[in-house]
Amino acid sequence: MTQLLEFEKPLLELEQKITELRKFSAEKGIDLSTEIQTLEHKSNVLKRRIYGQLDAWQKVQIARHPERPNFYEYIPWLFEDFIELRGDRLYADDRAIVGGLARFKGVPVTVVAHCKGKDTKENLQRNFGMPHPEGYRKALRLMEQAEKFGRPILTFIDTPGAACDLAAEERGQGEAIARCLLMMSEAKVPIVATVLGEGGSGGALALGVGNVVLMLEYAFYSVISPESCASILWKDSTKAREAAGALKFTAVDCLKYGVADEIVREPLGGAHRDPRRTAEELAKILAKHLFRLRAESPEALRQERYEKLRAIGVFRTEVENGSRESGAGPASRADPVNPANPADPGQADEKTEISLDEALE
Amino acid sequence: MFKDIFRKPKYVTLNSVPAPHRLPAEHGQEGAQLRKELPDGLWVKCPKCGEVLFNKDLEKNGRVCTTCRYHFRISARERLALIADEAGFEEWDAELRTVDPLEFPGYSEKIDGAQAKTHLPEGVLTGRALIEGLPVVLAFNEGFFMMGSMGSVVGERISRAVERAIALRLPVIIFSTSGGARMQEGILSLYQMAKTCAALARLAEARLLYISVLTDPTFGGVTASYASVGDIMIAEPGALIGFTGPRVIKQTIRQELPRGAQTAEFNQDHGQIDLVVERSRMRAVLANLLRYHQEGAIYDSTVGV
């Protein structure tokens, strides 16, 4: 039985009843299919209602769900073959980052992913998916190798953040992350980054510089954890729910701000309800982008990625006569959220409300 | 007689402001407050050794304690004045203004407050100047502007400065002082890390020099991006430099960092920094390094000043 989150509790009763009826019907040989159908219909309506209006904090809980598939679980559904390559050749092999060679729809790719554990023992091994510098240096090594052999790079992000302890500081956590950013921004091979669950700050971004950035529907991608944000803002880490809303870090938000390019729909209730279907949906979208990118020249890939990065950011330009002009690079995708055009605030508001369905188009 | 005039305030100061036991590096606001409490700003107490210093002497000394060499935090403009030739500074992109894209609670007020406090539109200063006659592109974080945090404007101005350096074929020096990526602009701030690094990757490809100077404090998203990828890494003595701040490390994993951890010297011992340079020598050291890179074939044909 799947572990239920607080807001899923109303479903519990209904689902229990359905299970009971099924059992009863099977045991006694009585046909209860109409009743079961009615209840299932009811349950589906309720599910749609619950999952259709999740707030940011509820999405965080799904993204952090202990049963949410980690990278290893996706491997058999995403790739025909996977050879794990380990170690940074400098210090150690960090299990919080998994990397290697894989075949994706027949195409050899390099894969680099954060990996959380599924239980306490594995989580201790993998440091809860929080990499040390050696993890990022392994990622860097594998990505450089990918570029050398002209292989596309697929990265998968799922980390609460980079490791924060003395060891990480001694070995240059900042430098290790920065080198990944530098390398990825210059790479002459296609890079597709996917946020699978938690996209925690710089530790996540280190694998996030893609030509295309995908996000699973309930994934989030944030500069700071909602708990830390709450403790800075209100000196109260229990106000994480409010902070989660303020940080605008859901997949739909990231799409709006020009960071994410497409959202991968998850099964109702989250990826853990049906990892295989999630993987299939992801594979479809990955393939679409990867095959498009593979047709581009190395220089075009690099230029495109640079322009994508350059366009991220929202600000305005103070013009001498006092009028304002919006600016977020040439693409200016973040314009709808830029209050620089006071002439028509209504329209701007309308644009900021992107529904998921629109987002998925 | 002269002594008598000043003895009293000195006495008062010592009593009213208890000596902080920790470095102000961790407590920037306390330090700023301390300065304010002293009468007329005539005297400043060194937060490290406790010595009470005549403000004018401190100013003359580049805001370095004359007794213990403690480096006070200074503003971007002060730093510019210590580094660049008097010939002037051509500031770039000062017209970029912050908006509040997330409509984040209290952000607009914070920006207004920071602008009033620093007289700068944002937490960075970028432009072109000469150092001992050598042309260079400079960027400074303004540590007193929301802890020098990086949002869209800071990221954009640094990226533009680096791009312009490539076009002008000039070396770049960035002075970092930052708490990291700016929370109030969310994911947009996070991606400024990637944006600035992408620009620096192009600078590197153009084989132009980038010197990164880390000053107190440099943390988080700034350490994990442009501040860490200099061809030459310099830090001011005693500056705290790291990825995660000591308080957060303590809160998260209950690990108390040993004394001296995350200082410039600690980072040098662990291979993260080439040189620890005192503020008084910074200009000469930078000029020397610039000259090293000017003598190469690439610079000969392009630098005319």
XYZ file of C-alpha atoms in Angstrom:
666
model
C 0.000 0.000 0.000
C 1.332 3.356 -0.995
C 2.151 5.702 1.809
C -0.453 8.446 1.718
C 0.271 12.110 2.160
C -1.860 14.271 4.409
C -3.986 15.721 1.622
C -4.560 12.276 0.143
C -6.307 10.973 3.263
C -9.861 11.552 1.937
C -9.063 8.985 -0.735
C -8.153 6.364 1.800
C -11.685 5.462 2.830
C -12.924 5.131 -0.696
C -10.019 2.984 -1.778
C -10.391 0.736 1.241
C -14.056 0.236 0.442
C -13.258 -0.666 -3.152
C -10.697 -3.226 -2.018
C -13.173 -4.690 0.456
C -15.930 -4.973 -2.131
C -13.583 -6.632 -4.592
C -12.510 -9.144 -2.008
C -16.073 -9.819 -0.948
C -17.212 -10.213 -4.511
C -14.447 -12.665 -5.281
C -14.982 -14.681 -2.125
C -18.743 -14.999 -2.365
C -19.017 -15.030 -6.111
C -21.464 -12.112 -6.104
C -21.350 -9.632 -8.911
C -20.745 -6.207 -7.403
C -19.203 -4.623 -10.460
C -21.783 -1.808 -10.645
C -21.105 -0.795 -7.069
C -17.386 -1.043 -7.563
C -17.608 1.008 -10.716
C -19.600 3.705 -8.951
C -17.036 3.896 -6.182
C -14.139 3.911 -8.604
C -15.766 6.693 -10.504
C -16.209 8.602 -7.244
C -12.591 7.961 -6.324
C -11.415 9.182 -9.699
C -13.436 12.359 -9.423
C -12.007 12.958 -5.970
C -8.482 12.238 -7.190
C -8.867 14.668 -10.035
C -10.147 17.264 -7.610
C -7.297 16.701 -5.152
C -4.483 16.447 -7.664
C -5.926 19.083 -9.940
C -5.433 21.857 -7.415
C -2.294 20.977 -5.527
C -0.472 23.913 -4.054
C 3.301 24.272 -4.253
C 3.845 22.698 -0.855
C 1.804 19.622 -1.726
C 3.845 19.217 -4.888
C 6.994 19.388 -2.767
C 5.669 16.498 -0.714
C 5.036 14.429 -3.808
C 8.484 15.323 -5.175
C 10.015 14.160 -1.888
C 7.775 11.125 -1.480
C 9.857 8.251 -0.080
C 8.466 5.963 -2.768
C 9.131 8.350 -5.634
C 11.211 6.445 -8.188
C 14.899 7.257 -8.106
C 17.113 7.214 -11.163
C 17.901 3.499 -10.886
C 14.249 2.611 -11.095
C 13.849 4.479 -14.350
C 16.846 2.834 -16.031
C 15.108 -0.316 -17.322
C 12.198 1.707 -18.698
C 14.320 4.433 -20.294
C 17.344 2.617 -21.666
C 18.067 -0.599 -23.509
C 21.401 -0.951 -21.788
C 23.292 0.838 -19.040
C 26.929 0.582 -18.009
C 27.712 2.453 -14.828
C 31.052 4.269 -14.827
C 32.380 5.277 -11.483
C 34.797 7.591 -9.751
C 36.217 11.049 -10.296
C 39.834 9.806 -10.765
C 40.854 12.278 -8.077
C 39.464 11.227 -4.766
C 36.489 8.888 -4.579
C 33.317 7.574 -6.101
C 30.350 9.542 -4.860
C 27.220 7.405 -4.885
C 24.975 10.458 -4.719
C 25.671 10.862 -8.422
C 25.302 7.971 -10.830
C 26.714 8.103 -14.326
C 27.554 5.967 -17.258
C 26.881 4.858 -20.791
C 23.422 4.002 -21.955
C 21.500 3.295 -25.108
C 18.461 5.452 -25.486
C 16.234 4.301 -28.337
C 19.321 2.822 -29.915
C 21.463 5.932 -29.548
C 24.543 5.804 -27.298
C 24.329 8.555 -24.698
C 26.144 9.588 -21.539
C 23.907 9.684 -18.525
C 24.562 11.609 -15.309
C 22.018 11.648 -12.503
C 21.523 12.440 -8.867
C 20.412 9.363 -7.001
C 18.635 9.227 -3.662
C 18.359 5.987 -1.731
C 15.159 4.035 -1.328
C 15.737 3.121 2.319
C 17.844 4.334 5.216
C 20.761 2.092 4.417
C 20.905 3.155 0.798
C 20.335 6.764 1.745
C 23.370 6.682 3.998
C 25.385 5.283 1.097
C 24.085 7.951 -1.231
C 24.066 10.741 1.341
C 20.356 11.312 0.615
C 21.246 12.318 -2.912
C 23.444 15.185 -1.768
C 26.707 15.042 -3.714
C 30.150 15.979 -2.499
C 32.683 17.644 -4.796
C 33.862 14.219 -6.014
C 30.332 13.605 -7.281
C 30.387 16.752 -9.391
C 33.900 15.967 -10.565
C 32.722 12.528 -11.655
C 29.881 14.202 -13.517
C 32.359 16.592 -15.123
C 34.656 13.749 -16.143
C 31.831 11.811 -17.740
C 30.448 14.846 -19.535
C 33.887 15.716 -20.909
C 34.166 12.138 -22.077
C 30.793 12.440 -23.766
C 31.943 15.497 -25.616
C 35.155 13.794 -26.675
C 33.214 10.960 -28.267
C 30.373 13.106 -29.548
C 27.735 11.482 -27.381
C 24.672 13.425 -26.284
C 24.347 13.980 -22.547
C 21.197 13.241 -20.580
C 21.141 14.474 -17.005
C 18.542 13.736 -14.343
C 18.145 15.994 -11.340
C 16.866 14.869 -7.966
C 18.668 16.305 -4.964
C 17.824 18.295 -1.855
C 21.074 20.175 -2.567
C 24.819 19.727 -2.590
C 26.359 18.223 0.539
C 27.002 20.797 3.219
C 29.704 19.669 5.612
C 33.347 20.293 6.360
C 34.521 17.648 3.893
C 32.642 19.336 1.060
C 34.130 22.699 1.982
C 37.657 21.318 2.195
C 37.431 19.780 -1.242
C 35.974 22.826 -2.950
C 32.248 22.262 -3.335
C 31.778 25.633 -4.996
C 34.514 25.081 -7.531
C 33.278 21.598 -8.364
C 29.792 22.893 -9.151
C 31.083 25.922 -11.045
C 33.232 23.708 -13.311
C 30.147 21.727 -14.269
C 28.340 24.940 -15.192
C 31.288 26.096 -17.262
C 31.680 22.792 -19.079
C 27.981 22.306 -19.801
C 27.552 25.806 -21.149
C 30.339 25.169 -23.663
C 29.680 21.539 -24.592
C 29.365 20.806 -28.284
C 26.956 17.915 -27.858
C 23.218 17.990 -27.135
C 22.336 18.187 -23.441
C 18.873 17.450 -22.142
C 18.368 17.930 -18.398
C 15.335 16.530 -16.616
C 14.249 17.431 -13.095
C 12.803 14.186 -11.764
C 11.898 15.304 -8.254
C 13.742 17.781 -6.089
C 15.773 20.431 -7.848
C 17.641 21.776 -4.846
C 19.671 24.898 -5.542
C 23.241 24.954 -6.872
C 23.609 21.247 -6.259
C 20.838 20.658 -8.778
C 21.864 23.353 -11.225
C 25.279 21.680 -11.602
C 23.510 19.149 -13.844
C 20.949 21.593 -15.156
C 22.569 23.505 -18.007
C 20.794 21.891 -20.915
C 19.758 22.867 -24.407
C 16.442 21.652 -23.131
C 15.285 21.434 -19.516
C 12.361 19.124 -18.788
C 10.482 18.878 -15.529
C 8.200 16.178 -14.264
C 4.801 17.555 -13.379
C 5.272 17.477 -9.598
C 8.991 18.248 -9.597
C 10.232 21.557 -8.238
C 13.355 23.541 -8.942
C 14.382 26.146 -6.425
C 17.153 28.474 -5.355
C 16.574 27.481 -1.716
C 14.541 24.884 0.165
C 11.160 26.147 1.376
C 12.194 25.357 4.962
C 15.360 27.449 4.800
C 13.512 30.231 3.048
C 10.888 30.276 5.791
C 13.489 30.371 8.520
C 15.223 33.316 6.852
C 12.040 35.217 6.073
C 9.928 34.564 9.133
C 12.473 32.951 11.459
C 10.163 29.964 11.464
C 10.891 26.870 9.402
C 7.361 25.541 9.974
C 6.079 28.197 7.590
C 7.539 26.224 4.717
C 4.138 26.027 3.038
C 3.972 29.827 2.666
C 7.577 29.940 1.511
C 6.866 27.234 -1.061
C 4.166 29.436 -2.523
C 6.356 32.532 -2.525
C 9.318 30.893 -4.255
C 7.341 30.036 -7.434
C 9.288 26.887 -8.119
C 6.807 24.424 -9.536
C 7.166 23.032 -13.044
C 4.544 25.445 -14.347
C 6.390 28.410 -12.774
C 9.723 27.299 -14.210
C 8.134 27.050 -17.632
C 6.787 30.555 -17.250
C 10.202 31.962 -16.301
C 11.894 30.363 -19.290
C 13.918 27.855 -17.285
C 11.932 24.723 -18.151
C 10.993 23.985 -21.744
C 8.437 21.267 -21.321
C 6.574 19.470 -18.558
C 6.298 15.699 -18.426
C 2.887 14.622 -17.202
C 2.859 12.198 -14.286
C 0.202 9.613 -13.491
C -2.567 10.891 -11.245
C -1.103 11.119 -7.748
C 2.529 11.168 -8.818
C 5.267 9.140 -10.479
C 5.378 6.573 -7.684
C 1.845 5.442 -8.551
C 3.103 4.151 -11.882
C 6.849 4.509 -12.482
C 6.678 2.671 -15.770
C 4.092 4.957 -17.259
C 6.034 7.984 -16.016
C 9.172 6.657 -17.679
C 7.351 6.003 -20.934
C 5.956 9.499 -20.987
C 9.393 10.900 -20.214
C 11.059 8.764 -22.878
C 8.654 10.055 -25.488
C 9.456 13.685 -24.721
C 13.190 13.040 -24.285
C 13.297 11.348 -27.668
C 11.514 14.228 -29.361
C 14.053 16.764 -28.105
C 17.107 14.573 -28.416
C 16.454 13.664 -32.019
C 15.809 17.263 -32.924
C 19.057 18.374 -31.226
C 21.092 15.590 -32.778
C 20.438 17.066 -36.192
C 22.065 20.358 -35.198
C 25.704 21.302 -35.674
C 27.963 21.399 -32.596
C 28.324 25.156 -32.918
C 24.571 25.685 -33.207
C 24.000 23.561 -30.122
C 26.394 25.647 -28.136
C 25.025 28.932 -29.396
C 21.451 27.892 -28.743
C 22.278 26.893 -25.190
C 24.093 30.159 -24.608
C 21.142 32.154 -25.853
C 18.762 30.205 -23.669
C 20.862 31.000 -20.594
C 21.369 34.621 -21.581
C 17.628 35.141 -21.825
C 16.931 34.002 -18.253
C 16.359 36.887 -15.877
C 13.835 39.671 -15.481
C 14.712 43.336 -15.095
C 13.896 46.673 -16.603
C 15.971 49.359 -18.196
C 15.660 52.887 -16.900
C 15.583 55.058 -19.976
C 16.690 58.673 -19.680
C 13.305 60.303 -20.261
C 11.946 58.236 -17.405
C 9.958 55.769 -19.425
C 10.527 52.121 -18.904
C 11.405 49.321 -21.133
C 11.302 45.688 -20.224
C 14.283 43.522 -20.744
C 15.119 39.902 -20.363
C 17.319 39.289 -23.327
C 16.116 38.967 -26.888
C 13.609 36.209 -26.317
C 12.138 37.970 -23.286
C 10.047 34.974 -22.426
C 9.600 36.201 -18.932
C 7.860 39.328 -20.169
C 4.391 38.381 -18.979
C 5.623 38.524 -15.428
C 7.450 41.770 -15.920
C 5.338 44.576 -14.526
C 7.135 46.964 -16.831
C 4.066 47.575 -18.928
C 1.604 49.297 -16.643
C -0.592 50.294 -19.571
C -2.286 46.963 -19.700
C -1.987 45.171 -16.402
C -5.045 43.045 -17.073
C -3.492 41.418 -20.043
C -0.274 40.813 -18.202
C -2.155 39.122 -15.387
C -3.965 36.922 -17.802
C -0.697 35.817 -19.327
C 0.847 34.865 -16.019
C -1.871 32.311 -15.395
C -0.649 29.366 -17.402
C -2.627 26.248 -16.689
C -0.898 22.920 -16.728
C -2.791 21.863 -19.806
C -1.633 24.920 -21.654
C 1.833 24.257 -20.331
C 1.791 20.744 -21.640
C 0.857 21.856 -25.134
C 44.762 68.692 26.037
C 44.127 66.918 22.734
C 44.128 63.651 24.586
C 41.575 64.900 27.064
C 39.067 65.676 24.392
C 39.080 62.213 23.021
C 39.619 60.184 26.113
C 36.050 60.441 27.255
C 34.240 59.204 24.163
C 36.767 56.456 23.940
C 35.939 55.388 27.451
C 32.217 55.533 26.771
C 32.541 53.547 23.621
C 34.340 50.731 25.276
C 31.654 50.391 27.875
C 28.615 50.684 25.696
C 29.771 48.297 23.019
C 30.882 44.952 24.348
C 33.677 43.433 22.353
C 32.236 40.817 19.996
C 33.897 37.481 20.524
C 33.411 36.263 17.038
C 34.721 37.759 13.866
C 32.310 40.220 12.348
C 32.705 38.214 9.184
C 29.836 36.140 10.470
C 27.989 39.129 11.762
C 28.181 41.845 9.193
C 25.190 43.711 10.500
C 26.606 43.834 13.997
C 29.733 45.376 12.562
C 27.732 47.974 10.680
C 25.708 48.729 13.774
C 28.854 49.037 15.803
C 30.151 51.668 13.470
C 26.924 53.628 13.720
C 26.889 53.662 17.506
C 30.207 55.347 17.767
C 29.984 59.103 18.115
C 30.291 61.011 14.859
C 32.042 58.098 13.212
C 35.285 59.472 14.585
C 36.290 56.228 16.153
C 35.899 52.655 15.048
C 36.560 49.651 17.131
C 38.303 46.739 15.455
C 36.028 43.748 15.829
C 38.971 41.372 15.856
C 41.503 42.832 18.272
C 39.251 45.335 20.032
C 41.573 48.240 19.341
C 39.802 51.565 18.983
C 40.939 53.227 15.811
C 40.725 56.769 14.597
C 38.444 56.561 11.587
C 40.649 58.775 9.449
C 43.651 56.557 10.090
C 41.570 53.535 9.211
C 40.384 55.219 6.029
C 43.951 56.067 5.098
C 44.871 52.448 5.651
C 42.220 51.147 3.239
C 40.035 50.173 6.181
C 42.544 47.669 7.478
C 43.162 47.632 11.234
C 46.494 49.301 11.935
C 47.097 46.941 14.842
C 46.012 43.457 13.773
C 45.613 43.887 9.993
C 41.947 42.900 10.187
C 40.308 43.767 6.860
C 37.060 45.651 7.430
C 34.334 45.119 4.884
C 34.259 47.913 2.359
C 31.843 49.046 -0.306
C 32.224 48.511 -4.028
C 33.031 52.202 -4.571
C 35.695 52.166 -1.858
C 37.247 49.133 -3.457
C 37.188 50.717 -6.873
C 38.981 53.764 -5.467
C 41.689 51.543 -3.971
C 42.242 49.544 -7.141
C 41.750 51.728 -10.188
C 43.822 54.614 -11.499
C 42.453 58.060 -10.896
C 41.970 58.399 -14.637
C 38.395 57.331 -14.053
C 35.896 54.578 -14.253
C 33.519 54.042 -17.137
C 30.511 52.448 -15.519
C 28.404 50.087 -17.595
C 24.740 49.136 -17.485
C 23.857 51.288 -14.489
C 20.423 51.747 -16.027
C 19.390 48.160 -15.315
C 16.792 48.051 -12.567
C 15.411 45.276 -10.458
C 11.808 44.252 -10.768
C 9.983 41.871 -8.467
C 9.206 39.006 -10.830
C 7.932 36.635 -8.151
C 6.049 39.314 -6.234
C 8.015 38.037 -3.314
C 6.970 39.172 0.170
C 8.870 42.304 1.187
C 11.244 42.298 -1.790
C 10.436 45.741 -3.199
C 10.906 47.300 0.239
C 14.223 45.493 0.649
C 15.421 46.848 -2.680
C 14.348 50.383 -1.775
C 16.136 50.100 1.556
C 19.311 48.770 -0.024
C 19.305 51.522 -2.632
C 18.914 54.172 0.030
C 21.690 52.631 2.093
C 24.240 52.152 -0.678
C 23.225 54.839 -3.199
C 23.559 52.171 -5.851
C 20.753 50.844 -8.056
C 21.814 47.242 -7.474
C 24.351 45.044 -5.724
C 27.050 45.223 -8.356
C 29.312 47.738 -10.028
C 30.705 46.973 -13.489
C 32.762 48.888 -15.978
C 36.148 49.683 -17.386
C 39.163 51.300 -15.788
C 42.935 51.334 -15.748
C 45.158 49.690 -13.163
C 48.643 51.191 -13.269
C 47.838 52.233 -16.792
C 46.614 48.812 -17.897
C 43.066 48.625 -19.235
C 40.818 46.104 -17.524
C 37.163 45.233 -17.123
C 36.136 45.331 -13.459
C 33.162 44.020 -11.537
C 32.518 44.405 -7.823
C 29.757 42.930 -5.723
C 28.315 45.484 -3.331
C 28.279 43.600 -0.052
C 26.099 46.190 1.664
C 23.334 45.719 -0.921
C 21.296 42.753 0.316
C 24.511 40.924 1.250
C 25.791 41.227 -2.299
C 23.309 38.593 -3.383
C 22.928 37.803 -7.072
C 19.600 38.320 -8.776
C 18.756 39.017 -12.413
C 20.437 42.427 -12.547
C 23.687 41.312 -10.913
C 23.869 38.275 -13.205
C 23.061 40.340 -16.265
C 25.561 43.076 -15.518
C 28.375 40.624 -14.875
C 27.528 38.670 -18.023
C 27.394 41.840 -20.111
C 30.683 43.069 -18.674
C 32.361 39.775 -19.573
C 30.870 39.831 -23.075
C 32.115 43.374 -23.559
C 35.552 42.335 -22.339
C 35.602 39.721 -25.089
C 34.616 42.302 -27.692
C 37.276 44.730 -26.418
C 39.803 41.952 -25.822
C 40.388 43.001 -22.242
C 41.138 40.991 -19.104
C 38.485 40.742 -16.400
C 38.824 41.091 -12.636
C 35.807 40.351 -10.456
C 35.750 41.156 -6.741
C 33.245 38.892 -5.042
C 31.428 39.641 -1.803
C 28.184 37.776 -1.655
C 25.861 35.643 0.375
C 24.949 33.782 -2.813
C 22.029 33.643 -5.189
C 19.189 35.979 -4.210
C 16.295 34.062 -2.724
C 13.719 36.708 -3.661
C 14.107 36.064 -7.394
C 13.880 32.298 -7.001
C 14.867 30.137 -9.936
C 15.831 33.232 -11.952
C 18.624 33.925 -9.458
C 19.772 30.323 -9.575
C 20.208 30.499 -13.337
C 22.319 33.659 -13.084
C 25.011 31.266 -11.880
C 24.858 29.388 -15.164
C 24.581 32.602 -17.160
C 27.694 34.220 -15.689
C 29.642 30.967 -16.082
C 28.583 30.681 -19.703
C 29.940 34.170 -20.376
C 33.203 33.327 -18.590
C 33.531 30.137 -20.600
C 33.545 32.324 -23.709
C 36.120 34.625 -22.155
C 38.309 31.595 -21.533
C 37.818 30.434 -25.087
C 38.970 33.866 -26.252
C 42.085 33.249 -24.124
C 41.515 36.311 -22.053
C 42.617 36.510 -18.450
C 40.114 36.292 -15.624
C 41.274 37.063 -12.090
C 38.802 36.304 -9.323
C 39.305 38.136 -6.039
C 37.354 36.748 -3.106
C 36.586 39.094 -0.273
C 34.720 38.685 2.972
C 32.282 36.964 2.724
C 31.833 34.910 -0.457
C 29.344 32.071 -0.249
C 26.674 29.993 -1.915
C 25.739 30.509 -5.512
C 28.503 33.004 -6.134
C 31.191 30.642 -4.841
C 29.553 27.921 -6.929
C 29.744 29.988 -10.090
C 31.829 32.877 -11.373
C 33.888 33.435 -8.215
C 35.520 29.994 -8.355
C 36.660 29.765 -11.949
C 39.343 32.437 -12.200
C 42.575 31.670 -14.029
C 44.081 33.127 -10.903
C 42.309 32.954 -7.581
C 43.077 35.625 -4.998
C 41.584 36.248 -1.554
C 41.914 38.896 1.092
C 43.391 37.694 4.398
C 40.838 36.334 6.818
C 37.978 36.491 4.321
C 35.380 33.800 4.859
C 34.871 31.811 1.694
C 32.801 28.708 1.205
C 29.787 27.070 -0.322
C 27.585 26.612 2.736
C 27.721 29.152 5.546
C 28.912 27.968 8.982
C 25.524 28.586 10.572
C 23.673 26.549 7.979
C 26.169 23.695 8.304
C 25.622 23.715 12.035
C 21.850 23.770 11.695
C 21.695 21.110 9.023
C 24.125 18.481 10.209
C 24.983 19.717 13.702
C 28.629 19.880 12.742
C 30.591 22.676 14.338
C 33.296 23.839 11.966
C 36.783 23.947 13.455
C 38.368 27.287 14.183
C 39.717 28.920 11.093
C 37.619 26.852 8.691
C 36.495 28.615 5.515
C 39.000 31.441 5.884
C 41.076 32.533 2.927
C 44.057 30.748 4.492
C 42.027 27.550 4.970
C 40.997 27.696 1.328
C 44.579 28.238 0.265
C 45.734 25.266 2.336
C 43.072 23.151 0.649
C 44.141 24.132 -2.820
C 41.305 26.472 -3.710
C 43.214 29.740 -3.847
C 46.497 30.826 -5.398
C 47.283 33.932 -3.409
C 46.216 35.593 -0.193
C 46.882 39.273 -0.773
C 46.587 42.134 1.693
C 44.429 45.021 0.609
C 47.371 47.404 0.600
C 49.214 45.222 -1.926
C 46.228 44.248 -4.039
C 46.612 46.939 -6.692
C 50.302 46.217 -7.240
C 49.761 42.459 -7.355
C 46.908 42.793 -9.854
C 48.925 45.145 -12.032
C 51.831 42.729 -12.034
C 49.593 39.834 -13.005
C 48.014 41.904 -15.763
C 51.471 42.719 -17.099
C 52.381 39.033 -17.176
C 49.462 38.422 -19.442
C 50.022 41.479 -21.532
C 53.441 40.371 -22.662
C 52.005 37.391 -24.500
C 51.470 37.464 -28.234
C 47.711 37.789 -27.986
C 47.778 41.064 -26.153
C 50.529 42.751 -28.111
C 48.428 43.524 -31.127
C 45.274 44.532 -29.318
C 46.066 46.553 -26.244
C 46.984 50.020 -27.210
C 46.797 52.096 -24.068
